[in-house]
Amino acid sequence: MANVTLRNVVKKYGVLEVVHSINLEIADSEFVVLVGPSGCGKSTTLRMVAGLEAISGGEVQIGGRVVNDLPPRERNISMVFQNYALYPHMTVRENLGFSLKVAKQAQPVIDDAVDKAAEILSLTPLLDRKPGALSGGQRQRVAMGRAIVRHPEVFLFDEPLSNLDAKLRTQMRVEIKKLHQKLKSTIIYVTHDQVEAMTLADRIVIMRDGHIEQVGTPLEVFENPLNTFVATFIGSPPMNLLDAVVKDGKLAFSDGTLIAIPPGYSLAEGQPVTFGVRADNIMPVGHALPHGEHMAEVEMEVNLTEPLGTETLLFSVLAGKEVQAKMFNPRPVQTGERMTFQIMLDKCHLFDAETGAALKR
Amino acid sequence: MKRLKLPPWLVLLLPAIIILSAVVLIPLVFSLYSSFTSYRLTRPDSIFNWVGLFNYEKAVTDVKFWAAFGRTVLLLAVALNLEMLLGLGLALMVSKVTSGQRLLRTMMMFPMMFSPILVGFQFKFIFNDNVGLVNNALQSLGITDQAIPWLVDGNLAMFSIIFAEVWTATSVFGILILAGLYAIPRDPLEAAKVDGCTSLQSFRYVTLPFLMPFIYIAMAIRSLDVARAYDIVQIMTNGGPARRTELLWTLIGRTGYVDARMGYANAMGYISIFLAIFFTVYFFKKLTQSRRELGMGA
Ligand SMILES: Nc1ncnc2c1ncn2[C@@H]1O[C@H](COP(=O)(O)OP(=O)(O)O)[C@@H](O)[C@H]1O
Ligand SMILES: [Mg+2]
């Protein structure tokens, strides 16, 4: 078990800098998820920790030891790759035991460790097959088995579930979480899927364009996004964002709609802001959940509905921007129907219109 | 007038059938037939002198034939393995080069661009005991003060021939193995690094299994080539000295065209072909097997 520290870590490909001076402290046995859109530098960061990519600047420590110049095999890590990266010419058993074999462990030790890993991941009946004869989910489990056989100090996962179908992905997510609870090892997990990040992480690291935008527990980043990027990236559907200016102590949208300023903010007259509200906090009257005391009402026309069962998503337009709202205990809704919506102001967010940074309450 | 009506499939296949018979079938049947006669080029009517299996019996009891057979197998074994090892080394080095790789790849092909006859003459000169490059170099460097009889001593002559053979054909292995190196997926190699492999272990457990199909393809191609080796040997030593570099096809060529005993030569040829077929089938088997191990193909 070990903690991992990234200090001013930079990655350059030639003159192109793709990771810009990242700082991150990961505690022992913590499950940290790096999440961000494709191409933001998650894999590159992970591969620098693994030792598969040279570190152009800064320092990576594993267990208090600077590992910048150590090859992967001396870092005591294992990695699960997006495309499984199994050895196609070896059986599942040989794949699982390979790391111990090259470490010149005795055969009984290897057999023992392989059997244990196979048990944990229900791979026992597949041990004598080759990867070519396995399904995607089974291959993924072998890849994970190969990682746990060695009892590394740190596990690195690079989008391990993105090649699986939706149902299998949910199952494997649960298995990974169980695995972490059982092994209690440090995990760094990369994904572009915010649902995966929210459900798995002890702490989420949200990245964009080679920068870290926010670090926090899933609830922290969901409830207190530091900027509009995090606000729209985390949570589904993405947070509705509307441009507004402060006018006579109220918020005025561009179409003239006025609502009260969410409680706790002190704004100057005429200040331009971005108003953010999640679909969960804007609901048609009569179909709302119990709510706080600060409310605003707006009227909108529904032009699309997405029934999800326990709730229905309603798509409307307010001040020229699409707004998604949630209808709890849904009834059938006609498109074109005008409805009055309640906005729970306690749960709303204000951001600087220019920088997108969250305003302080 | 009633025209002869052939079925359309036959009409369509007729050109192919005619060409194939002219080019393949007739020579094949004729040579097979002649191997059962005492056919001599100098006496054309001997083609009708049926002798049954006499030529075959003579070949399998002929010490010279089996000596040539054994020497061909030896050449195959030594040359192919040497070429494979050198080609592998060459490919590994070229694959690590970061700039100018295209130029190096082209240069690797140079030896293949020369006719084997020219290569034979070239090495005949290089290994000549009086004016040859090798002896001159060795003598100027003071390593030896005698002329080493490269092409005159039986063992040295075999060595010289293998050397020439390796020089021409190592690049076949080099190029094919290089293609194999380019085709290796990056993921398993990275997984091996993370799994704790040293570079030697990565090579042995991951790279090499991926290269084996390519090595076997090269082996299959080259085993056909070497099994019919003729030109280089013919030029460099003419099978000499005293038949000590005699290979199957130099023996067969001499028997057929110098001694004019074509019936006997054809009989030996048919036995020899099995050697080539054996090696090719063997390497193709290995190829299929190594591909199956990688989960490729059936
Ligand atoms: N070998 C490379 N050479 C140049 N640029 C690269 C290389 N690998 C990745 N990049 C760039 O680095 C950025 C981050 O890539 P990556 O870490 O793979 O993103 P992701 O967050 O999707 O995993 C991307 O813009 C990508 O184009
Ligand atoms: Mg990636």
Coordinates of N, CA, C and O and ligand atoms in Angstrom, one line a residue, chain A residues 38-39 42-44 82 158-159 190, ligand 2:
Chain A
S38 N -12.4 13.5 -23.7 CA -11.3 12.8 -24.4 C -10.2 13.7 -24.8 O -10.5 14.9 -25.2
G39 N -9.0 13.3 -24.6 CA -7.9 14.2 -25.1 C -7.4 15.2 -24.0 O -6.6 16.0 -24.3
K42 N -5.7 12.6 -19.4 CA -5.8 11.6 -18.3 C -4.9 10.4 -18.5 O -4.1 10.1 -17.6
S43 N -5.0 9.8 -19.7 CA -4.1 8.6 -19.9 C -2.6 9.0 -19.8 O -1.9 8.3 -19.2
T44 N -2.3 10.1 -20.4 CA -0.9 10.6 -20.3 C -0.4 10.7 -18.8 O 0.6 10.2 -18.5
Q82 N -7.2 -0.3 -21.5 CA -8.5 -0.2 -22.1 C -8.8 -1.4 -23.0 O -9.9 -1.9 -23.0
D158 N -6.9 2.3 -16.9 CA -7.2 3.3 -18.0 C -8.4 2.9 -18.7 O -8.4 2.0 -19.6
E159 N -9.5 3.6 -18.4 CA -10.8 3.3 -19.1 C -11.1 1.8 -19.2 O -11.3 1.3 -20.4
V190 N -8.9 6.0 -14.5 CA -9.2 7.0 -15.6 C -10.4 6.7 -16.3 O -10.7 5.5 -16.7
Ligands
MG2 MG -7.2 7.9 -22.7

